[in-house]
Amino acid sequence: MGKVTLQDVAKAAGVSIATASWAVNDNKNVRIPEATRRKVRKVADRLGYHSNALARGLARGRSDLIGFVSDGVATSPFAGQVIQGAQDEAWRNGKILLVVDTDGNPTIERKAFAFMLEHQVEGVIYSSWVHRSIVPPAELDRITSVLVNCFDEQGRFPAVVPNELQGGRTATQLLIDAGHRRIAFVNDPPISPASVGRLAGYRQALEESGIEYDPRLVIAAGADQEGGYGAAGAVLASGATAVFCYNDRASMGLYDALRERGLRVPDDLSVVGFDNQEVISAHLHPALTTVGLPQYDLGVLGVRALLALQEPGADRVGDDADAGMPDAVGMPDVAEPAGPPYAPLLVACPTVMRDSIKPR
């Protein structure tokens, strides 16, 4: 049998082609008896008819498609959870996520936006694999858009980003609560939301606990294994009994350097990482206590923010979702963001307790 057409469905159901179209495309603007709608859909299912998605979207006034454009999230070993969270939340709301990873290629990005606009997506989530400030693509001005894991400094678009300050404060507080007072911080030198925010959180935790900030305990090192390895000498020379590392990769390098010196974590030095790259943190010996990036939550809340822009009048969640949400069910509803200019929605970075802290 050839391709089943709308004419085939109409003939089998005993209705006009127009009525068949209205029924299968669920056009609520046309009055059709519900029994007729059900009959036509049943016939369409039996015959294996598939309506044109674009035509169906036009008939209903919505496509049920959400675009997701990233510059490398899909290929990042741990940031793919952003897509998973967005996809799950889209599906919970009856939407389908169209994902394009441009790998930072502007030509691919332009084609991706053209494709999504052509298919009348209801909105676009634009995401970066690393938390940073961006210049939003001009195409975002043409459609409802939300930024995830990135932001524009003018606040032209709603943004959902990790709460770096809270994460840095939490990491430092874990060590303070274990009785440590001389705590080093191995930080990435380049200025970024993560390096600035985590340092501010480190300082805030010290201040709130009555511990004087000592800039000599802040050690600049690359955000990788080599950086952490190279920072070990300065950490030990500082007299620190504990260290908060900018990320888990730096922590791994620090572990290696300590082992070479015959020192042990946490007996000789307590260590807290950041990011929760499980391929690293869960498999170090001992397993690394760390603060996770809320990748899944960013995706979920990005979709919620996007949908909220289409639902004005609901109660607004503030600009801080600092609630440590374990799953989508426990997250707050995100109402229409106030703006522009929009203040970023800050998402809490969760604690992941393992075995690298020893009480003093």
mmCIF file of C-alpha atoms in Angstrom:
data_model
loop_
_atom_site.group_PDB
_atom_site.id
_atom_site.type_symbol
_atom_site.label_atom_id
_atom_site.label_comp_id
_atom_site.label_asym_id
_atom_site.label_seq_id
_atom_site.Cartn_x
_atom_site.Cartn_y
_atom_site.Cartn_z
ATOM 1 C CA MET A 1 0.000 0.000 0.000
ATOM 2 C CA GLY A 2 1.246 3.478 -0.877
ATOM 3 C CA LYS A 3 1.426 6.451 1.426
ATOM 4 C CA VAL A 4 -1.876 7.053 3.200
ATOM 5 C CA THR A 5 -3.267 10.505 2.394
ATOM 6 C CA LEU A 6 -5.702 12.791 4.123
ATOM 7 C CA GLN A 7 -8.169 12.015 1.320
ATOM 8 C CA ASP A 8 -7.960 8.301 2.264
ATOM 9 C CA VAL A 9 -8.781 9.110 5.868
ATOM 10 C CA ALA A 10 -11.688 11.368 4.927
ATOM 11 C CA LYS A 11 -13.158 8.741 2.591
ATOM 12 C CA ALA A 12 -12.853 5.920 5.137
ATOM 13 C CA ALA A 13 -14.355 8.085 7.910
ATOM 14 C CA GLY A 14 -17.170 9.386 5.716
ATOM 15 C CA VAL A 15 -16.332 13.049 6.255
ATOM 16 C CA SER A 16 -15.060 15.905 4.119
ATOM 17 C CA ILE A 17 -11.344 16.463 3.628
ATOM 18 C CA ALA A 18 -11.623 19.711 5.594
ATOM 19 C CA THR A 19 -13.256 17.952 8.552
ATOM 20 C CA ALA A 20 -10.633 15.212 8.462
ATOM 21 C CA SER A 21 -7.879 17.840 8.493
ATOM 22 C CA TRP A 22 -9.425 19.719 11.413
ATOM 23 C CA ALA A 23 -9.806 16.482 13.389
ATOM 24 C CA VAL A 24 -6.347 14.987 12.874
ATOM 25 C CA ASN A 25 -4.659 18.350 13.422
ATOM 26 C CA ASP A 26 -6.702 18.952 16.596
ATOM 27 C CA ASN A 27 -7.849 22.390 15.452
ATOM 28 C CA LYS A 28 -9.795 23.740 18.443
ATOM 29 C CA ASN A 29 -10.879 26.836 16.524
ATOM 30 C CA VAL A 30 -13.368 24.808 14.480
ATOM 31 C CA ARG A 31 -16.430 23.237 16.050
ATOM 32 C CA ILE A 32 -16.529 19.539 15.296
ATOM 33 C CA PRO A 33 -18.557 17.022 17.336
ATOM 34 C CA GLU A 34 -16.228 15.182 19.667
ATOM 35 C CA ALA A 35 -17.565 11.865 18.402
ATOM 36 C CA THR A 36 -16.498 12.886 14.879
ATOM 37 C CA ARG A 37 -13.029 13.865 16.076
ATOM 38 C CA ARG A 38 -12.594 10.495 17.777
ATOM 39 C CA LYS A 39 -13.913 8.625 14.741
ATOM 40 C CA VAL A 40 -11.534 10.387 12.347
ATOM 41 C CA ARG A 41 -8.526 9.870 14.610
ATOM 42 C CA LYS A 42 -9.385 6.184 15.041
ATOM 43 C CA VAL A 43 -9.569 5.756 11.266
ATOM 44 C CA ALA A 44 -6.285 7.677 10.832
ATOM 45 C CA ASP A 45 -4.568 5.400 13.365
ATOM 46 C CA ARG A 46 -5.952 2.274 11.712
ATOM 47 C CA LEU A 47 -4.766 3.360 8.285
ATOM 48 C CA GLY A 48 -1.382 4.508 9.604
ATOM 49 C CA TYR A 49 -1.840 8.134 8.565
ATOM 50 C CA HIS A 50 0.711 10.647 9.858
ATOM 51 C CA SER A 51 -0.198 14.296 9.604
ATOM 52 C CA ASN A 52 2.273 16.992 8.635
ATOM 53 C CA ALA A 53 3.755 18.345 11.854
ATOM 54 C CA LEU A 54 4.163 21.871 10.505
ATOM 55 C CA ALA A 55 0.574 21.954 9.240
ATOM 56 C CA ARG A 56 -0.649 20.579 12.547
ATOM 57 C CA GLY A 57 1.214 23.303 14.398
ATOM 58 C CA LEU A 58 -0.275 25.991 12.198
ATOM 59 C CA ALA A 59 -3.770 24.612 12.775
ATOM 60 C CA ARG A 60 -3.383 24.593 16.555
ATOM 61 C CA GLY A 61 -1.386 27.801 16.791
ATOM 62 C CA ARG A 62 1.617 26.010 18.304
ATOM 63 C CA SER A 63 4.188 23.478 17.173
ATOM 64 C CA ASP A 64 5.026 21.811 20.519
ATOM 65 C CA LEU A 65 8.683 22.117 19.513
ATOM 66 C CA ILE A 66 11.408 23.744 21.600
ATOM 67 C CA GLY A 67 14.798 24.455 20.061
ATOM 68 C CA PHE A 68 18.015 23.821 21.975
ATOM 69 C CA VAL A 69 21.177 25.312 20.466
ATOM 70 C CA SER A 70 24.505 24.737 22.215
ATOM 71 C CA ASP A 71 28.158 25.399 21.501
ATOM 72 C CA GLY A 72 29.421 22.097 22.840
ATOM 73 C CA VAL A 73 27.087 20.882 25.606
ATOM 74 C CA ALA A 74 26.167 17.683 23.776
ATOM 75 C CA THR A 75 29.808 16.635 23.404
ATOM 76 C CA SER A 76 30.921 17.609 26.915
ATOM 77 C CA PRO A 77 31.356 14.480 29.077
ATOM 78 C CA PHE A 78 29.247 15.800 31.931
ATOM 79 C CA ALA A 79 27.324 18.835 30.658
ATOM 80 C CA GLY A 80 25.108 16.587 28.536
ATOM 81 C CA GLN A 81 22.923 16.429 31.636
ATOM 82 C CA VAL A 82 21.758 19.943 30.710
ATOM 83 C CA ILE A 83 20.169 18.486 27.581
ATOM 84 C CA GLN A 84 18.738 15.560 29.539
ATOM 85 C CA GLY A 85 17.065 17.905 32.016
ATOM 86 C CA ALA A 86 15.664 20.110 29.251
ATOM 87 C CA GLN A 87 14.431 17.095 27.322
ATOM 88 C CA ASP A 88 12.713 15.559 30.343
ATOM 89 C CA GLU A 89 10.993 18.825 31.266
ATOM 90 C CA ALA A 90 9.943 19.471 27.681
ATOM 91 C CA TRP A 91 8.397 16.001 27.491
ATOM 92 C CA ARG A 92 6.595 16.495 30.804
ATOM 93 C CA ASN A 93 4.943 19.517 29.206
ATOM 94 C CA GLY A 94 4.050 17.781 25.972
ATOM 95 C CA LYS A 95 6.903 19.369 24.031
ATOM 96 C CA ILE A 96 9.687 17.902 21.920
ATOM 97 C CA LEU A 97 13.237 19.214 22.121
ATOM 98 C CA LEU A 98 15.140 19.807 18.872
ATOM 99 C CA VAL A 99 18.861 19.777 19.715
ATOM 100 C CA VAL A 100 21.671 21.186 17.584
ATOM 101 C CA ASP A 101 25.260 21.243 18.864
ATOM 102 C CA THR A 102 27.186 23.780 16.791
ATOM 103 C CA ASP A 103 30.597 23.187 18.382
ATOM 104 C CA GLY A 104 30.995 26.958 18.167
ATOM 105 C CA ASN A 105 30.740 27.028 14.360
ATOM 106 C CA PRO A 106 28.846 30.218 13.342
ATOM 107 C CA THR A 107 27.779 28.757 9.972
ATOM 108 C CA ILE A 108 26.191 25.740 11.632
ATOM 109 C CA GLU A 109 24.604 28.048 14.196
ATOM 110 C CA ARG A 110 22.975 30.203 11.505
ATOM 111 C CA LYS A 111 21.641 27.131 9.720
ATOM 112 C CA ALA A 112 20.329 25.729 13.003
ATOM 113 C CA PHE A 113 18.370 28.894 13.741
ATOM 114 C CA ALA A 114 17.024 28.996 10.177
ATOM 115 C CA PHE A 115 15.833 25.400 10.487
ATOM 116 C CA MET A 116 14.168 26.033 13.843
ATOM 117 C CA LEU A 117 12.436 29.216 12.720
ATOM 118 C CA GLU A 118 11.256 27.447 9.581
ATOM 119 C CA HIS A 119 9.733 24.711 11.726
ATOM 120 C CA GLN A 120 8.122 27.300 14.006
ATOM 121 C CA VAL A 121 9.648 26.234 17.305
ATOM 122 C CA GLU A 122 7.844 27.864 20.222
ATOM 123 C CA GLY A 123 11.075 29.110 21.725
ATOM 124 C CA VAL A 124 14.822 28.533 21.873
ATOM 125 C CA ILE A 125 17.174 27.626 24.695
ATOM 126 C CA TYR A 126 20.681 28.817 23.919
ATOM 127 C CA SER A 127 23.345 27.123 26.025
ATOM 128 C CA SER A 128 27.096 27.214 26.514
ATOM 129 C CA TRP A 129 29.119 24.298 27.850
ATOM 130 C CA VAL A 130 31.010 26.642 30.168
ATOM 131 C CA HIS A 131 29.389 29.309 32.364
ATOM 132 C CA ARG A 132 30.274 32.616 30.710
ATOM 133 C CA SER A 133 29.081 35.968 29.423
ATOM 134 C CA ILE A 134 28.069 35.938 25.744
ATOM 135 C CA VAL A 135 26.950 38.237 22.973
ATOM 136 C CA PRO A 136 23.585 36.669 22.067
ATOM 137 C CA PRO A 137 23.088 35.722 18.409
ATOM 138 C CA ALA A 138 20.850 38.165 16.541
ATOM 139 C CA GLU A 139 18.396 35.358 15.795
ATOM 140 C CA LEU A 140 17.358 35.244 19.454
ATOM 141 C CA ASP A 141 15.634 38.609 18.972
ATOM 142 C CA ARG A 142 13.188 36.926 16.599
ATOM 143 C CA ILE A 143 11.815 34.353 19.017
ATOM 144 C CA THR A 144 11.166 33.744 22.711
ATOM 145 C CA SER A 145 14.561 32.744 24.115
ATOM 146 C CA VAL A 146 16.258 31.749 27.367
ATOM 147 C CA LEU A 147 19.995 31.467 28.008
ATOM 148 C CA VAL A 148 21.267 28.462 29.988
ATOM 149 C CA ASN A 149 24.714 28.292 31.603
ATOM 150 C CA CYS A 150 25.485 31.665 30.037
ATOM 151 C CA PHE A 151 24.183 35.230 30.226
ATOM 152 C CA ASP A 152 24.348 38.561 28.435
ATOM 153 C CA GLU A 153 25.569 41.424 30.562
ATOM 154 C CA GLN A 154 22.813 43.759 29.352
ATOM 155 C CA GLY A 155 20.162 41.344 30.637
ATOM 156 C CA ARG A 156 18.274 41.299 27.338
ATOM 157 C CA PHE A 157 17.295 37.647 27.813
ATOM 158 C CA PRO A 158 16.351 35.549 30.848
ATOM 159 C CA ALA A 159 19.293 33.402 31.956
ATOM 160 C CA VAL A 160 19.595 30.285 34.131
ATOM 161 C CA VAL A 161 23.077 29.821 35.590
ATOM 162 C CA PRO A 162 24.865 28.027 38.459
ATOM 163 C CA ASN A 163 25.161 29.909 41.725
ATOM 164 C CA GLU A 164 28.954 29.986 41.787
ATOM 165 C CA LEU A 165 29.138 32.068 44.976
ATOM 166 C CA GLN A 166 26.898 29.653 46.864
ATOM 167 C CA GLY A 167 28.942 26.745 45.536
ATOM 168 C CA GLY A 168 32.216 28.252 46.703
ATOM 169 C CA ARG A 169 30.713 29.067 50.091
ATOM 170 C CA THR A 170 29.365 25.524 50.457
ATOM 171 C CA ALA A 171 32.703 23.920 49.551
ATOM 172 C CA THR A 172 34.575 26.063 52.075
ATOM 173 C CA GLN A 173 31.944 25.568 54.772
ATOM 174 C CA LEU A 174 32.336 21.793 54.507
ATOM 175 C CA LEU A 175 35.945 22.199 55.609
ATOM 176 C CA ILE A 176 35.136 24.754 58.295
ATOM 177 C CA ASP A 177 32.462 22.459 59.723
ATOM 178 C CA ALA A 178 35.101 19.726 59.958
ATOM 179 C CA GLY A 179 37.173 21.992 62.209
ATOM 180 C CA HIS A 180 39.642 23.380 59.683
ATOM 181 C CA ARG A 181 40.578 27.042 59.937
ATOM 182 C CA ARG A 182 43.605 27.314 57.679
ATOM 183 C CA ILE A 183 42.062 26.524 54.312
ATOM 184 C CA ALA A 184 43.782 27.051 50.983
ATOM 185 C CA PHE A 185 41.911 27.741 47.749
ATOM 186 C CA VAL A 186 43.453 26.617 44.449
ATOM 187 C CA ASN A 187 41.781 28.896 41.900
ATOM 188 C CA ASP A 188 41.851 29.216 38.121
ATOM 189 C CA PRO A 189 43.653 32.511 37.232
ATOM 190 C CA PRO A 190 41.505 33.715 34.278
ATOM 191 C CA ILE A 191 38.625 36.001 35.246
ATOM 192 C CA SER A 192 35.356 34.118 34.791
ATOM 193 C CA PRO A 193 32.001 33.791 36.580
ATOM 194 C CA ALA A 194 33.284 30.568 38.142
ATOM 195 C CA SER A 195 36.663 31.814 39.384
ATOM 196 C CA VAL A 196 35.233 35.103 40.678
ATOM 197 C CA GLY A 197 32.107 33.570 42.185
ATOM 198 C CA ARG A 198 33.857 30.674 43.907
ATOM 199 C CA LEU A 199 36.481 32.985 45.391
ATOM 200 C CA ALA A 200 33.727 35.268 46.691
ATOM 201 C CA GLY A 201 32.012 32.245 48.238
ATOM 202 C CA TYR A 202 35.269 31.109 49.838
ATOM 203 C CA ARG A 203 35.799 34.529 51.368
ATOM 204 C CA GLN A 204 32.190 34.768 52.514
ATOM 205 C CA ALA A 205 32.362 31.422 54.328
ATOM 206 C CA LEU A 206 35.562 32.458 56.100
ATOM 207 C CA GLU A 207 34.110 35.807 57.131
ATOM 208 C CA GLU A 208 30.873 34.288 58.410
ATOM 209 C CA SER A 209 32.915 31.891 60.569
ATOM 210 C CA GLY A 210 35.162 34.593 61.959
ATOM 211 C CA ILE A 211 38.243 33.401 60.061
ATOM 212 C CA GLU A 212 40.474 36.142 58.689
ATOM 213 C CA TYR A 213 40.997 36.024 54.941
ATOM 214 C CA ASP A 214 44.638 35.462 54.027
ATOM 215 C CA PRO A 215 45.385 36.147 50.336
ATOM 216 C CA ARG A 216 48.513 33.971 50.605
ATOM 217 C CA LEU A 217 46.207 30.959 50.874
ATOM 218 C CA VAL A 218 44.716 31.653 47.446
ATOM 219 C CA ILE A 219 46.948 29.833 44.985
ATOM 220 C CA ALA A 220 46.651 30.400 41.248
ATOM 221 C CA ALA A 221 46.855 27.234 39.179
ATOM 222 C CA GLY A 222 45.476 25.923 35.905
ATOM 223 C CA ALA A 223 42.072 24.251 36.036
ATOM 224 C CA ASP A 224 43.430 20.826 35.097
ATOM 225 C CA GLN A 225 45.407 17.933 36.488
ATOM 226 C CA GLU A 226 48.747 19.593 35.773
ATOM 227 C CA GLY A 227 47.605 22.764 37.548
ATOM 228 C CA GLY A 228 46.601 20.888 40.687
ATOM 229 C CA TYR A 229 49.809 18.876 40.633
ATOM 230 C CA GLY A 230 51.883 22.024 40.358
ATOM 231 C CA ALA A 231 50.012 23.771 43.168
ATOM 232 C CA ALA A 232 50.783 21.085 45.755
ATOM 233 C CA GLY A 233 54.057 22.628 46.889
ATOM 234 C CA ALA A 234 52.480 26.027 47.549
ATOM 235 C CA VAL A 235 49.533 24.433 49.352
ATOM 236 C CA LEU A 236 51.826 22.505 51.692
ATOM 237 C CA ALA A 237 54.134 25.472 52.230
ATOM 238 C CA SER A 238 51.136 27.598 53.288
ATOM 239 C CA GLY A 239 50.523 25.444 56.339
ATOM 240 C CA ALA A 240 46.954 24.700 55.226
ATOM 241 C CA THR A 241 45.273 21.672 56.752
ATOM 242 C CA ALA A 242 42.604 21.631 54.047
ATOM 243 C CA VAL A 243 42.193 22.838 50.486
ATOM 244 C CA PHE A 244 39.293 23.736 48.241
ATOM 245 C CA CYS A 245 40.177 23.148 44.575
ATOM 246 C CA TYR A 246 38.588 25.056 41.709
ATOM 247 C CA ASN A 247 37.522 21.793 40.069
ATOM 248 C CA ASP A 248 37.835 18.022 40.315
ATOM 249 C CA ARG A 249 40.568 17.834 37.677
ATOM 250 C CA ALA A 250 42.819 20.082 39.751
ATOM 251 C CA SER A 251 41.988 17.951 42.795
ATOM 252 C CA MET A 252 43.127 14.841 40.905
ATOM 253 C CA GLY A 253 46.493 16.431 40.168
ATOM 254 C CA LEU A 254 46.847 17.469 43.804
ATOM 255 C CA TYR A 255 46.139 13.879 44.878
ATOM 256 C CA ASP A 256 48.961 12.672 42.609
ATOM 257 C CA ALA A 257 51.455 15.188 43.987
ATOM 258 C CA LEU A 258 50.597 14.359 47.588
ATOM 259 C CA ARG A 259 50.957 10.639 46.909
ATOM 260 C CA GLU A 260 54.428 11.185 45.448
ATOM 261 C CA ARG A 261 55.401 12.999 48.658
ATOM 262 C CA GLY A 262 54.185 10.096 50.788
ATOM 263 C CA LEU A 263 51.181 12.102 52.033
ATOM 264 C CA ARG A 264 47.590 10.904 52.220
ATOM 265 C CA VAL A 265 44.165 12.434 51.710
ATOM 266 C CA PRO A 266 42.493 13.145 54.103
ATOM 267 C CA ASP A 267 44.918 12.135 56.869
ATOM 268 C CA ASP A 268 47.472 14.778 55.936
ATOM 269 C CA LEU A 269 45.291 17.151 53.932
ATOM 270 C CA SER A 270 41.527 17.359 53.507
ATOM 271 C CA VAL A 271 40.389 18.159 49.969
ATOM 272 C CA VAL A 272 37.148 19.412 48.430
ATOM 273 C CA GLY A 273 36.656 19.687 44.678
ATOM 274 C CA PHE A 274 34.079 21.288 42.425
ATOM 275 C CA ASP A 275 32.019 20.173 39.386
ATOM 276 C CA ASN A 276 31.388 16.542 40.436
ATOM 277 C CA GLN A 277 32.874 15.017 37.315
ATOM 278 C CA GLU A 278 32.029 11.515 38.491
ATOM 279 C CA VAL A 279 34.504 9.821 36.192
ATOM 280 C CA ILE A 280 37.091 11.600 38.361
ATOM 281 C CA SER A 281 35.612 12.368 41.767
ATOM 282 C CA ALA A 282 33.909 9.050 42.450
ATOM 283 C CA HIS A 283 36.962 7.017 41.419
ATOM 284 C CA LEU A 284 39.783 8.788 43.219
ATOM 285 C CA HIS A 285 41.160 7.040 46.318
ATOM 286 C CA PRO A 286 39.727 8.157 48.630
ATOM 287 C CA ALA A 287 36.633 9.294 46.713
ATOM 288 C CA LEU A 288 36.514 13.078 46.455
ATOM 289 C CA THR A 289 33.992 15.178 48.343
ATOM 290 C CA THR A 290 32.905 17.859 45.910
ATOM 291 C CA VAL A 291 30.270 20.423 45.019
ATOM 292 C CA GLY A 292 28.374 19.585 41.861
ATOM 293 C CA LEU A 293 27.328 21.800 39.009
ATOM 294 C CA PRO A 294 23.520 21.585 38.746
ATOM 295 C CA GLN A 295 23.577 20.511 35.085
ATOM 296 C CA TYR A 296 20.277 18.630 35.046
ATOM 297 C CA ASP A 297 18.525 21.360 37.010
ATOM 298 C CA LEU A 298 19.778 24.017 34.589
ATOM 299 C CA GLY A 299 18.089 22.200 31.730
ATOM 300 C CA VAL A 300 14.838 21.714 33.598
ATOM 301 C CA LEU A 301 14.631 25.300 34.782
ATOM 302 C CA GLY A 302 15.618 26.608 31.365
ATOM 303 C CA VAL A 303 12.559 24.966 29.844
ATOM 304 C CA ARG A 304 10.371 26.154 32.713
ATOM 305 C CA ALA A 305 11.582 29.728 32.250
ATOM 306 C CA LEU A 306 10.904 29.509 28.525
ATOM 307 C CA LEU A 307 7.376 28.216 29.043
ATOM 308 C CA ALA A 308 6.764 30.816 31.776
ATOM 309 C CA LEU A 309 7.447 33.588 29.286
ATOM 310 C CA GLN A 310 4.393 32.323 27.422
ATOM 311 C CA GLU A 311 2.264 32.271 30.608
ATOM 312 C CA PRO A 312 2.179 35.832 32.001
ATOM 313 C CA GLY A 313 0.526 36.577 35.311
ATOM 314 C CA ALA A 314 1.780 33.675 37.411
ATOM 315 C CA ASP A 315 3.599 34.249 40.705
ATOM 316 C CA ARG A 316 7.247 35.001 40.065
ATOM 317 C CA VAL A 317 10.084 32.981 41.513
ATOM 318 C CA GLY A 318 12.882 35.338 42.598
ATOM 319 C CA ASP A 319 16.279 35.526 40.983
ATOM 320 C CA ASP A 320 17.682 32.800 43.234
ATOM 321 C CA ALA A 321 16.580 29.165 43.040
ATOM 322 C CA ASP A 322 19.025 28.371 45.835
ATOM 323 C CA ALA A 323 17.134 25.385 47.143
ATOM 324 C CA GLY A 324 19.271 22.342 46.325
ATOM 325 C CA MET A 325 16.670 20.591 44.179
ATOM 326 C CA PRO A 326 17.288 16.811 43.922
ATOM 327 C CA ASP A 327 14.909 16.243 41.020
ATOM 328 C CA ALA A 328 12.500 18.059 38.740
ATOM 329 C CA VAL A 329 9.501 17.281 40.922
ATOM 330 C CA GLY A 330 11.060 19.139 43.837
ATOM 331 C CA MET A 331 11.867 22.259 41.844
ATOM 332 C CA PRO A 332 9.866 25.452 42.100
ATOM 333 C CA ASP A 333 7.619 26.526 39.279
ATOM 334 C CA VAL A 334 9.293 29.308 37.345
ATOM 335 C CA ALA A 335 6.903 32.098 36.504
ATOM 336 C CA GLU A 336 7.314 34.771 33.867
ATOM 337 C CA PRO A 337 10.684 36.428 34.583
ATOM 338 C CA ALA A 338 10.468 40.130 35.310
ATOM 339 C CA GLY A 339 12.316 42.268 32.820
ATOM 340 C CA PRO A 340 14.097 43.177 30.723
ATOM 341 C CA PRO A 341 16.651 43.734 31.999
ATOM 342 C CA TYR A 342 16.542 40.234 33.388
ATOM 343 C CA ALA A 343 18.443 39.143 36.487
ATOM 344 C CA PRO A 344 19.874 35.612 36.101
ATOM 345 C CA LEU A 345 18.090 32.774 37.854
ATOM 346 C CA LEU A 346 20.751 31.316 40.165
ATOM 347 C CA VAL A 347 20.589 27.549 40.641
ATOM 348 C CA ALA A 348 22.070 25.937 43.733
ATOM 349 C CA CYS A 349 25.184 23.774 43.437
ATOM 350 C CA PRO A 350 24.648 20.555 45.438
ATOM 351 C CA THR A 351 27.029 18.965 47.929
ATOM 352 C CA VAL A 352 28.337 15.488 47.075
ATOM 353 C CA MET A 353 29.798 13.977 50.256
ATOM 354 C CA ARG A 354 32.441 11.301 49.902
ATOM 355 C CA ASP A 355 35.647 10.500 51.809
ATOM 356 C CA SER A 356 38.234 13.271 51.364
ATOM 357 C CA ILE A 357 37.547 15.334 54.509
ATOM 358 C CA LYS A 358 38.887 14.432 57.930
ATOM 359 C CA PRO A 359 37.680 16.275 61.050
ATOM 360 C CA ARG A 360 40.334 18.076 63.098
#
